[in-house]
Amino acid sequence: MEALFNLINDKEDLALENTIIKWRIERYEELLEEILECLCEEDVLAMQYAIKYKKLKEVEIGR
């Protein structure tokens, strides 16, 4: 019974960690997109990187 209780607690802890990690990833992606937008105003090469990043992101979402 104690093992089951420990598994349930571990699952809850991992679910919380997973939620936090997903939030951090989303936040970093937002920051990266913001940085790319700023760079695109000044640099053509940065614009090309931004386009490639957006295409990769679309492929990732399609999975």
PQR file with spaces between the fields and no chain letter, atoms N, CA, C, O and H, PARSE charges and radii, in Angstrom:
ATOM       1  N    MET     1       0.823   -1.203    0.000 -0.4000 1.5000
ATOM       2  CA   MET     1       0.000    0.000    0.000 -0.0000 2.0000
ATOM       3  C    MET     1       0.866    1.267    0.000  0.5500 1.7000
ATOM       4  O    MET     1       0.564    2.257   -0.666 -0.5500 1.4000
ATOM       5  N    GLU     2       1.937    1.194    0.762 -0.4000 1.5000
ATOM       6  CA   GLU     2       2.828    2.354    0.833 -0.0000 2.0000
ATOM       7  C    GLU     2       3.499    2.616   -0.516  0.5500 1.7000
ATOM       8  O    GLU     2       3.713    3.764   -0.904 -0.5500 1.4000
ATOM       9  H    GLU     2       2.183    0.390    1.304  0.4000 1.0000
ATOM      10  N    ALA     3       3.826    1.534   -1.219 -0.4000 1.5000
ATOM      11  CA   ALA     3       4.445    1.683   -2.536 -0.0000 2.0000
ATOM      12  C    ALA     3       3.488    2.384   -3.499  0.5500 1.7000
ATOM      13  O    ALA     3       3.907    3.227   -4.293 -0.5500 1.4000
ATOM      14  H    ALA     3       3.652    0.601   -0.903  0.4000 1.0000
ATOM      15  N    LEU     4       2.217    2.036   -3.429 -0.4000 1.5000
ATOM      16  CA   LEU     4       1.213    2.673   -4.280 -0.0000 2.0000
ATOM      17  C    LEU     4       1.094    4.158   -3.949  0.5500 1.7000
ATOM      18  O    LEU     4       1.007    4.997   -4.846 -0.5500 1.4000
ATOM      19  H    LEU     4       1.877    1.351   -2.784  0.4000 1.0000
ATOM      20  N    PHE     5       1.089    4.474   -2.664 -0.4000 1.5000
ATOM      21  CA   PHE     5       1.028    5.868   -2.227 -0.0000 2.0000
ATOM      22  C    PHE     5       2.239    6.644   -2.747  0.5500 1.7000
ATOM      23  O    PHE     5       2.106    7.778   -3.207 -0.5500 1.4000
ATOM      24  H    PHE     5       1.159    3.793   -1.935  0.4000 1.0000
ATOM      25  N    ASN     6       3.424    6.022   -2.670 -0.4000 1.5000
ATOM      26  CA   ASN     6       4.641    6.675   -3.167 -0.0000 2.0000
ATOM      27  C    ASN     6       4.571    6.909   -4.672  0.5500 1.7000
ATOM      28  O    ASN     6       4.988    7.959   -5.162 -0.5500 1.4000
ATOM      29  H    ASN     6       3.532    5.101   -2.296  0.4000 1.0000
ATOM      30  N    LEU     7       4.046    5.930   -5.403 -0.4000 1.5000
ATOM      31  CA   LEU     7       3.898    6.089   -6.852 -0.0000 2.0000
ATOM      32  C    LEU     7       2.952    7.234   -7.197  0.5500 1.7000
ATOM      33  O    LEU     7       3.215    8.010   -8.116 -0.5500 1.4000
ATOM      34  H    LEU     7       3.708    5.077   -5.005  0.4000 1.0000
ATOM      35  N    ILE     8       1.861    7.334   -6.463 -0.4000 1.5000
ATOM      36  CA   ILE     8       0.901    8.416   -6.705 -0.0000 2.0000
ATOM      37  C    ILE     8       1.553    9.768   -6.433  0.5500 1.7000
ATOM      38  O    ILE     8       1.386   10.712   -7.205 -0.5500 1.4000
ATOM      39  H    ILE     8       1.647    6.704   -5.717  0.4000 1.0000
ATOM      40  N    ASN     9       2.293    9.856   -5.335 -0.4000 1.5000
ATOM      41  CA   ASN     9       2.983   11.114   -5.010 -0.0000 2.0000
ATOM      42  C    ASN     9       4.019   11.466   -6.071  0.5500 1.7000
ATOM      43  O    ASN     9       4.135   12.622   -6.477 -0.5500 1.4000
ATOM      44  H    ASN     9       2.429    9.089   -4.708  0.4000 1.0000
ATOM      45  N    ASP    10       4.779   10.447   -6.521 -0.4000 1.5000
ATOM      46  CA   ASP    10       5.778   10.686   -7.564 -0.0000 2.0000
ATOM      47  C    ASP    10       5.115   11.170   -8.845  0.5500 1.7000
ATOM      48  O    ASP    10       5.620   12.076   -9.509 -0.5500 1.4000
ATOM      49  H    ASP    10       4.685    9.508   -6.191  0.4000 1.0000
ATOM      50  N    LYS    11       3.984   10.566   -9.190 -0.4000 1.5000
ATOM      51  CA   LYS    11       3.267   10.966  -10.406 -0.0000 2.0000
ATOM      52  C    LYS    11       2.818   12.420  -10.305  0.5500 1.7000
ATOM      53  O    LYS    11       2.934   13.175  -11.270 -0.5500 1.4000
ATOM      54  H    LYS    11       3.574    9.831   -8.650  0.4000 1.0000
ATOM      55  N    GLU    12       2.311   12.811   -9.150 -0.4000 1.5000
ATOM      56  CA   GLU    12       1.875   14.197   -8.961 -0.0000 2.0000
ATOM      57  C    GLU    12       3.054   15.158   -9.066  0.5500 1.7000
ATOM      58  O    GLU    12       2.950   16.218   -9.683 -0.5500 1.4000
ATOM      59  H    GLU    12       2.217   12.198   -8.366  0.4000 1.0000
ATOM      60  N    ASP    13       4.178   14.776   -8.456 -0.4000 1.5000
ATOM      61  CA   ASP    13       5.373   15.622   -8.525 -0.0000 2.0000
ATOM      62  C    ASP    13       5.858   15.775   -9.963  0.5500 1.7000
ATOM      63  O    ASP    13       6.211   16.872  -10.397 -0.5500 1.4000
ATOM      64  H    ASP    13       4.262   13.914   -7.955  0.4000 1.0000
ATOM      65  N    LEU    14       5.872   14.662  -10.697 -0.4000 1.5000
ATOM      66  CA   LEU    14       6.323   14.710  -12.086 -0.0000 2.0000
ATOM      67  C    LEU    14       5.370   15.511  -12.957  0.5500 1.7000
ATOM      68  O    LEU    14       5.803   16.219  -13.866 -0.5500 1.4000
ATOM      69  H    LEU    14       5.585   13.771  -10.344  0.4000 1.0000
ATOM      70  N    ALA    15       4.084   15.405  -12.688 -0.4000 1.5000
ATOM      71  CA   ALA    15       3.101   16.180  -13.456 -0.0000 2.0000
ATOM      72  C    ALA    15       3.323   17.675  -13.230  0.5500 1.7000
ATOM      73  O    ALA    15       3.250   18.467  -14.170 -0.5500 1.4000
ATOM      74  H    ALA    15       3.731   14.830  -11.950  0.4000 1.0000
ATOM      75  N    LEU    16       3.592   18.055  -11.990 -0.4000 1.5000
ATOM      76  CA   LEU    16       3.858   19.460  -11.684 -0.0000 2.0000
ATOM      77  C    LEU    16       5.135   19.930  -12.379  0.5500 1.7000
ATOM      78  O    LEU    16       5.160   21.004  -12.981 -0.5500 1.4000
ATOM      79  H    LEU    16       3.652   17.412  -11.227  0.4000 1.0000
ATOM      80  N    GLU    17       6.198   19.121  -12.293 -0.4000 1.5000
ATOM      81  CA   GLU    17       7.449   19.477  -12.960 -0.0000 2.0000
ATOM      82  C    GLU    17       7.244   19.616  -14.464  0.5500 1.7000
ATOM      83  O    GLU    17       7.767   20.541  -15.086 -0.5500 1.4000
ATOM      84  H    GLU    17       6.178   18.249  -11.804  0.4000 1.0000
ATOM      85  N    ASN    18       6.486   18.698  -15.039 -0.4000 1.5000
ATOM      86  CA   ASN    18       6.209   18.727  -16.474 -0.0000 2.0000
ATOM      87  C    ASN    18       5.482   20.014  -16.854  0.5500 1.7000
ATOM      88  O    ASN    18       5.801   20.628  -17.872 -0.5500 1.4000
ATOM      89  H    ASN    18       6.062   17.947  -14.534  0.4000 1.0000
ATOM      90  N    THR    19       4.523   20.420  -16.057 -0.4000 1.5000
ATOM      91  CA   THR    19       3.779   21.652  -16.313 -0.0000 2.0000
ATOM      92  C    THR    19       4.706   22.864  -16.265  0.5500 1.7000
ATOM      93  O    THR    19       4.624   23.754  -17.112 -0.5500 1.4000
ATOM      94  H    THR    19       4.263   19.922  -15.230  0.4000 1.0000
ATOM      95  N    ILE    20       5.579   22.888  -15.275 -0.4000 1.5000
ATOM      96  CA   ILE    20       6.522   23.999  -15.139 -0.0000 2.0000
ATOM      97  C    ILE    20       7.478   24.040  -16.327  0.5500 1.7000
ATOM      98  O    ILE    20       7.759   25.111  -16.864 -0.5500 1.4000
ATOM      99  H    ILE    20       5.646   22.165  -14.587  0.4000 1.0000
ATOM     100  N    ILE    21       7.974   22.881  -16.735 -0.4000 1.5000
ATOM     101  CA   ILE    21       8.895   22.820  -17.871 -0.0000 2.0000
ATOM     102  C    ILE    21       8.203   23.273  -19.149  0.5500 1.7000
ATOM     103  O    ILE    21       8.784   24.025  -19.932 -0.5500 1.4000
ATOM     104  H    ILE    21       7.745   22.010  -16.299  0.4000 1.0000
ATOM     105  N    LYS    22       6.972   22.827  -19.370 -0.4000 1.5000
ATOM     106  CA   LYS    22       6.227   23.257  -20.558 -0.0000 2.0000
ATOM     107  C    LYS    22       6.045   24.767  -20.560  0.5500 1.7000
ATOM     108  O    LYS    22       6.189   25.409  -21.600 -0.5500 1.4000
ATOM     109  H    LYS    22       6.500   22.216  -18.734  0.4000 1.0000
ATOM     110  N    TRP    23       5.730   25.343  -19.397 -0.4000 1.5000
ATOM     111  CA   TRP    23       5.556   26.788  -19.306 -0.0000 2.0000
ATOM     112  C    TRP    23       6.864   27.501  -19.642  0.5500 1.7000
ATOM     113  O    TRP    23       6.866   28.497  -20.364 -0.5500 1.4000
ATOM     114  H    TRP    23       5.613   24.822  -18.551  0.4000 1.0000
ATOM     115  N    ARG    24       7.979   26.982  -19.113 -0.4000 1.5000
ATOM     116  CA   ARG    24       9.278   27.605  -19.394 -0.0000 2.0000
ATOM     117  C    ARG    24       9.618   27.535  -20.878  0.5500 1.7000
ATOM     118  O    ARG    24      10.103   28.507  -21.456 -0.5500 1.4000
ATOM     119  H    ARG    24       7.977   26.173  -18.526  0.4000 1.0000
ATOM     120  N    ILE    25       9.363   26.389  -21.491 -0.4000 1.5000
ATOM     121  CA   ILE    25       9.636   26.244  -22.923 -0.0000 2.0000
ATOM     122  C    ILE    25       8.808   27.240  -23.722  0.5500 1.7000
ATOM     123  O    ILE    25       9.324   27.895  -24.628 -0.5500 1.4000
ATOM     124  H    ILE    25       8.968   25.599  -21.023  0.4000 1.0000
ATOM     125  N    GLU    26       7.531   27.356  -23.393 -0.4000 1.5000
ATOM     126  CA   GLU    26       6.672   28.315  -24.095 -0.0000 2.0000
ATOM     127  C    GLU    26       7.193   29.733  -23.925  0.5500 1.7000
ATOM     128  O    GLU    26       7.206   30.516  -24.875 -0.5500 1.4000
ATOM     129  H    GLU    26       7.111   26.824  -22.657  0.4000 1.0000
ATOM     130  N    ARG    27       7.618   30.056  -22.718 -0.4000 1.5000
ATOM     131  CA   ARG    27       8.136   31.407  -22.451 -0.0000 2.0000
ATOM     132  C    ARG    27       9.410   31.665  -23.241  0.5500 1.7000
ATOM     133  O    ARG    27       9.566   32.737  -23.825 -0.5500 1.4000
ATOM     134  H    ARG    27       7.607   29.420  -21.946  0.4000 1.0000
ATOM     135  N    TYR    28      10.332   30.687  -23.268 -0.4000 1.5000
ATOM     136  CA   TYR    28      11.568   30.843  -24.030 -0.0000 2.0000
ATOM     137  C    TYR    28      11.282   30.983  -25.519  0.5500 1.7000
ATOM     138  O    TYR    28      11.939   31.760  -26.212 -0.5500 1.4000
ATOM     139  H    TYR    28      10.205   29.816  -22.794  0.4000 1.0000
ATOM     140  N    GLU    29      10.297   30.228  -26.011 -0.4000 1.5000
ATOM     141  CA   GLU    29       9.933   30.347  -27.423 -0.0000 2.0000
ATOM     142  C    GLU    29       9.379   31.736  -27.723  0.5500 1.7000
ATOM     143  O    GLU    29       9.682   32.311  -28.769 -0.5500 1.4000
ATOM     144  H    GLU    29       9.764   29.596  -25.448  0.4000 1.0000
ATOM     145  N    GLU    30       8.575   32.276  -26.821 -0.4000 1.5000
ATOM     146  CA   GLU    30       8.049   33.630  -27.005 -0.0000 2.0000
ATOM     147  C    GLU    30       9.186   34.647  -27.032  0.5500 1.7000
ATOM     148  O    GLU    30       9.200   35.548  -27.871 -0.5500 1.4000
ATOM     149  H    GLU    30       8.328   31.809  -25.972  0.4000 1.0000
ATOM     150  N    LEU    31      10.132   34.501  -26.117 -0.4000 1.5000
ATOM     151  CA   LEU    31      11.272   35.417  -26.079 -0.0000 2.0000
ATOM     152  C    LEU    31      12.119   35.300  -27.342  0.5500 1.7000
ATOM     153  O    LEU    31      12.571   36.307  -27.887 -0.5500 1.4000
ATOM     154  H    LEU    31      10.120   33.769  -25.435  0.4000 1.0000
ATOM     155  N    LEU    32      12.333   34.073  -27.804 -0.4000 1.5000
ATOM     156  CA   LEU    32      13.108   33.872  -29.020 -0.0000 2.0000
ATOM     157  C    LEU    32      12.426   34.525  -30.214  0.5500 1.7000
ATOM     158  O    LEU    32      13.082   35.174  -31.029 -0.5500 1.4000
ATOM     159  H    LEU    32      11.966   33.255  -27.361  0.4000 1.0000
ATOM     160  N    GLU    33      11.127   34.358  -30.320 -0.4000 1.5000
ATOM     161  CA   GLU    33      10.396   34.983  -31.422 -0.0000 2.0000
ATOM     162  C    GLU    33      10.474   36.506  -31.345  0.5500 1.7000
ATOM     163  O    GLU    33      10.597   37.179  -32.368 -0.5500 1.4000
ATOM     164  H    GLU    33      10.593   33.831  -29.658  0.4000 1.0000
ATOM     165  N    GLU    34      10.404   37.040  -30.139 -0.4000 1.5000
ATOM     166  CA   GLU    34      10.513   38.490  -29.968 -0.0000 2.0000
ATOM     167  C    GLU    34      11.900   38.987  -30.384  0.5500 1.7000
ATOM     168  O    GLU    34      12.026   40.016  -31.049 -0.5500 1.4000
ATOM     169  H    GLU    34      10.304   36.493  -29.308  0.4000 1.0000
ATOM     170  N    ILE    35      12.924   38.254  -29.991 -0.4000 1.5000
ATOM     171  CA   ILE    35      14.291   38.619  -30.373 -0.0000 2.0000
ATOM     172  C    ILE    35      14.462   38.551  -31.884  0.5500 1.7000
ATOM     173  O    ILE    35      15.056   39.442  -32.490 -0.5500 1.4000
ATOM     174  H    ILE    35      12.822   37.418  -29.452  0.4000 1.0000
ATOM     175  N    LEU    36      13.936   37.484  -32.493 -0.4000 1.5000
ATOM     176  CA   LEU    36      14.047   37.345  -33.943 -0.0000 2.0000
ATOM     177  C    LEU    36      13.338   38.482  -34.664  0.5500 1.7000
ATOM     178  O    LEU    36      13.830   38.976  -35.679 -0.5500 1.4000
ATOM     179  H    LEU    36      13.453   36.760  -32.001  0.4000 1.0000
ATOM     180  N    GLU    37      12.198   38.898  -34.156 -0.4000 1.5000
ATOM     181  CA   GLU    37      11.483   40.025  -34.771 -0.0000 2.0000
ATOM     182  C    GLU    37      12.325   41.297  -34.726  0.5500 1.7000
ATOM     183  O    GLU    37      12.393   42.041  -35.704 -0.5500 1.4000
ATOM     184  H    GLU    37      11.798   38.497  -33.332  0.4000 1.0000
ATOM     185  N    CYS    38      12.963   41.537  -33.587 -0.4000 1.5000
ATOM     186  CA   CYS    38      13.819   42.726  -33.465 -0.0000 2.0000
ATOM     187  C    CYS    38      15.003   42.643  -34.416  0.5500 1.7000
ATOM     188  O    CYS    38      15.364   43.632  -35.053 -0.5500 1.4000
ATOM     189  H    CYS    38      12.907   40.932  -32.792  0.4000 1.0000
ATOM     190  N    LEU    39      15.608   41.467  -34.512 -0.4000 1.5000
ATOM     191  CA   LEU    39      16.753   41.302  -35.400 -0.0000 2.0000
ATOM     192  C    LEU    39      16.363   41.450  -36.860  0.5500 1.7000
ATOM     193  O    LEU    39      17.129   41.981  -37.664 -0.5500 1.4000
ATOM     194  H    LEU    39      15.315   40.663  -33.994  0.4000 1.0000
ATOM     195  N    CYS    40      15.174   40.981  -37.201 -0.4000 1.5000
ATOM     196  CA   CYS    40      14.725   41.031  -38.598 -0.0000 2.0000
ATOM     197  C    CYS    40      14.591   42.462  -39.096  0.5500 1.7000
ATOM     198  O    CYS    40      14.723   42.722  -40.292 -0.5500 1.4000
ATOM     199  H    CYS    40      14.551   40.549  -36.549  0.4000 1.0000
ATOM     200  N    GLU    41      14.335   43.372  -38.197 -0.4000 1.5000
ATOM     201  CA   GLU    41      14.223   44.771  -38.598 -0.0000 2.0000
ATOM     202  C    GLU    41      15.563   45.312  -39.080  0.5500 1.7000
ATOM     203  O    GLU    41      15.610   46.251  -39.875 -0.5500 1.4000
ATOM     204  H    GLU    41      14.228   43.160  -37.225  0.4000 1.0000
ATOM     205  N    GLU    42      16.652   44.719  -38.598 -0.4000 1.5000
ATOM     206  CA   GLU    42      17.982   45.233  -38.889 -0.0000 2.0000
ATOM     207  C    GLU    42      18.788   44.363  -39.845  0.5500 1.7000
ATOM     208  O    GLU    42      19.703   44.854  -40.507 -0.5500 1.4000
ATOM     209  H    GLU    42      16.614   43.957  -37.952  0.4000 1.0000
ATOM     210  N    ASP    43      18.456   43.074  -39.923 -0.4000 1.5000
ATOM     211  CA   ASP    43      19.374   42.144  -40.571 -0.0000 2.0000
ATOM     212  C    ASP    43      18.619   41.152  -41.455  0.5500 1.7000
ATOM     213  O    ASP    43      17.678   40.498  -41.006 -0.5500 1.4000
ATOM     214  H    ASP    43      17.713   42.676  -39.386  0.4000 1.0000
ATOM     215  N    VAL    44      19.040   41.048  -42.704 -0.4000 1.5000
ATOM     216  CA   VAL    44      18.403   40.125  -43.650 -0.0000 2.0000
ATOM     217  C    VAL    44      18.702   38.678  -43.264  0.5500 1.7000
ATOM     218  O    VAL    44      17.824   37.821  -43.367 -0.5500 1.4000
ATOM     219  H    VAL    44      19.805   41.579  -43.068  0.4000 1.0000
ATOM     220  N    LEU    45      19.922   38.396  -42.823 -0.4000 1.5000
ATOM     221  CA   LEU    45      20.289   37.040  -42.424 -0.0000 2.0000
ATOM     222  C    LEU    45      19.442   36.585  -41.237  0.5500 1.7000
ATOM     223  O    LEU    45      19.004   35.436  -41.187 -0.5500 1.4000
ATOM     224  H    LEU    45      20.635   39.092  -42.740  0.4000 1.0000
ATOM     225  N    ALA    46      19.217   37.471  -40.301 -0.4000 1.5000
ATOM     226  CA   ALA    46      18.363   37.138  -39.160 -0.0000 2.0000
ATOM     227  C    ALA    46      16.953   36.818  -39.632  0.5500 1.7000
ATOM     228  O    ALA    46      16.291   35.943  -39.072 -0.5500 1.4000
ATOM     229  H    ALA    46      19.573   38.404  -40.341  0.4000 1.0000
ATOM     230  N    MET    47      16.496   37.516  -40.649 -0.4000 1.5000
ATOM     231  CA   MET    47      15.165   37.250  -41.190 -0.0000 2.0000
ATOM     232  C    MET    47      15.108   35.832  -41.764  0.5500 1.7000
ATOM     233  O    MET    47      14.108   35.133  -41.605 -0.5500 1.4000
ATOM     234  H    MET    47      17.034   38.226  -41.104  0.4000 1.0000
ATOM     235  N    GLN    48      16.176   35.417  -42.425 -0.4000 1.5000
ATOM     236  CA   GLN    48      16.223   34.059  -42.968 -0.0000 2.0000
ATOM     237  C    GLN    48      16.181   33.027  -41.839  0.5500 1.7000
ATOM     238  O    GLN    48      15.494   32.012  -41.951 -0.5500 1.4000
ATOM     239  H    GLN    48      16.988   35.985  -42.554  0.4000 1.0000
ATOM     240  N    TYR    49      16.914   33.283  -40.756 -0.4000 1.5000
ATOM     241  CA   TYR    49      16.877   32.382  -39.607 -0.0000 2.0000
ATOM     242  C    TYR    49      15.482   32.334  -38.997  0.5500 1.7000
ATOM     243  O    TYR    49      15.009   31.271  -38.596 -0.5500 1.4000
ATOM     244  H    TYR    49      17.472   34.108  -40.665  0.4000 1.0000
ATOM     245  N    ALA    50      14.838   33.472  -38.930 -0.4000 1.5000
ATOM     246  CA   ALA    50      13.488   33.529  -38.368 -0.0000 2.0000
ATOM     247  C    ALA    50      12.522   32.704  -39.208  0.5500 1.7000
ATOM     248  O    ALA    50      11.668   32.002  -38.666 -0.5500 1.4000
ATOM     249  H    ALA    50      15.223   34.336  -39.256  0.4000 1.0000
ATOM     250  N    ILE    51      12.653   32.784  -40.510 -0.4000 1.5000
ATOM     251  CA   ILE    51      11.787   32.004  -41.398 -0.0000 2.0000
ATOM     252  C    ILE    51      12.034   30.512  -41.195  0.5500 1.7000
ATOM     253  O    ILE    51      11.086   29.729  -41.125 -0.5500 1.4000
ATOM     254  H    ILE    51      13.346   33.353  -40.951  0.4000 1.0000
ATOM     255  N    LYS    52      13.305   30.116  -41.099 -0.4000 1.5000
ATOM     256  CA   LYS    52      13.632   28.706  -40.869 -0.0000 2.0000
ATOM     257  C    LYS    52      13.087   28.238  -39.521  0.5500 1.7000
ATOM     258  O    LYS    52      12.559   27.131  -39.413 -0.5500 1.4000
ATOM     259  H    LYS    52      14.075   30.752  -41.156  0.4000 1.0000
ATOM     260  N    TYR    53      13.216   29.076  -38.502 -0.4000 1.5000
ATOM     261  CA   TYR    53      12.709   28.728  -37.172 -0.0000 2.0000
ATOM     262  C    TYR    53      11.195   28.516  -37.213  0.5500 1.7000
ATOM     263  O    TYR    53      10.687   27.551  -36.643 -0.5500 1.4000
ATOM     264  H    TYR    53      13.645   29.975  -38.590  0.4000 1.0000
ATOM     265  N    LYS    54      10.486   29.406  -37.876 -0.4000 1.5000
ATOM     266  CA   LYS    54       9.031   29.279  -37.955 -0.0000 2.0000
ATOM     267  C    LYS    54       8.622   28.016  -38.705  0.5500 1.7000
ATOM     268  O    LYS    54       7.647   27.361  -38.336 -0.5500 1.4000
ATOM     269  H    LYS    54      10.899   30.190  -38.339  0.4000 1.0000
ATOM     270  N    LYS    55       9.369   27.671  -39.762 -0.4000 1.5000
ATOM     271  CA   LYS    55       9.070   26.442  -40.502 -0.0000 2.0000
ATOM     272  C    LYS    55       9.303   25.216  -39.626  0.5500 1.7000
ATOM     273  O    LYS    55       8.494   24.288  -39.630 -0.5500 1.4000
ATOM     274  H    LYS    55      10.162   28.203  -40.061  0.4000 1.0000
ATOM     275  N    LEU    56      10.403   25.206  -38.876 -0.4000 1.5000
ATOM     276  CA   LEU    56      10.672   24.092  -37.971 -0.0000 2.0000
ATOM     277  C    LEU    56       9.599   23.977  -36.898  0.5500 1.7000
ATOM     278  O    LEU    56       9.191   22.876  -36.527 -0.5500 1.4000
ATOM     279  H    LEU    56      11.061   25.959  -38.872  0.4000 1.0000
ATOM     280  N    LYS    57       9.153   25.109  -36.411 -0.4000 1.5000
ATOM     281  CA   LYS    57       8.108   25.112  -35.385 -0.0000 2.0000
ATOM     282  C    LYS    57       6.807   24.548  -35.955  0.5500 1.7000
ATOM     283  O    LYS    57       6.106   23.804  -35.268 -0.5500 1.4000
ATOM     284  H    LYS    57       9.485   26.003  -36.712  0.4000 1.0000
ATOM     285  N    GLU    58       6.480   24.890  -37.194 -0.4000 1.5000
ATOM     286  CA   GLU    58       5.274   24.361  -37.832 -0.0000 2.0000
ATOM     287  C    GLU    58       5.362   22.846  -37.982  0.5500 1.7000
ATOM     288  O    GLU    58       4.373   22.141  -37.776 -0.5500 1.4000
ATOM     289  H    GLU    58       7.050   25.494  -37.752  0.4000 1.0000
ATOM     290  N    VAL    59       6.544   22.344  -38.340 -0.4000 1.5000
ATOM     291  CA   VAL    59       6.741   20.900  -38.471 -0.0000 2.0000
ATOM     292  C    VAL    59       6.563   20.235  -37.113  0.5500 1.7000
ATOM     293  O    VAL    59       5.941   19.178  -37.012 -0.5500 1.4000
ATOM     294  H    VAL    59       7.347   22.917  -38.507  0.4000 1.0000
ATOM     295  N    GLU    60       7.105   20.851  -36.074 -0.4000 1.5000
ATOM     296  CA   GLU    60       6.992   20.309  -34.719 -0.0000 2.0000
ATOM     297  C    GLU    60       5.538   20.248  -34.280  0.5500 1.7000
ATOM     298  O    GLU    60       5.118   19.261  -33.676 -0.5500 1.4000
ATOM     299  H    GLU    60       7.611   21.710  -36.156  0.4000 1.0000
ATOM     300  N    ILE    61       4.773   21.272  -34.571 -0.4000 1.5000
ATOM     301  CA   ILE    61       3.362   21.316  -34.189 -0.0000 2.0000
ATOM     302  C    ILE    61       2.574   20.269  -34.961  0.5500 1.7000
ATOM     303  O    ILE    61       1.611   19.705  -34.440 -0.5500 1.4000
ATOM     304  H    ILE    61       5.114   22.073  -35.062  0.4000 1.0000
ATOM     305  N    GLY    62       2.974   20.006  -36.197 -0.4000 1.5000
ATOM     306  CA   GLY    62       2.275   19.042  -37.031 -0.0000 2.0000
ATOM     307  C    GLY    62       2.409   17.607  -36.562  0.5500 1.7000
ATOM     308  O    GLY    62       1.652   16.742  -37.005 -0.5500 1.4000
ATOM     309  H    GLY    62       3.756   20.463  -36.620  0.4000 1.0000
ATOM     310  N    ARG    63       3.351   17.335  -35.678 -0.4000 1.5000
ATOM     311  CA   ARG    63       3.566   15.960  -35.208 -0.0000 2.0000
ATOM     312  C    ARG    63       2.494   15.520  -34.278  0.5500 1.7000
ATOM     313  O    ARG    63       2.524   14.389  -33.792 -0.5500 1.4000
ATOM     314  H    ARG    63       3.965   18.037  -35.318  0.4000 1.0000
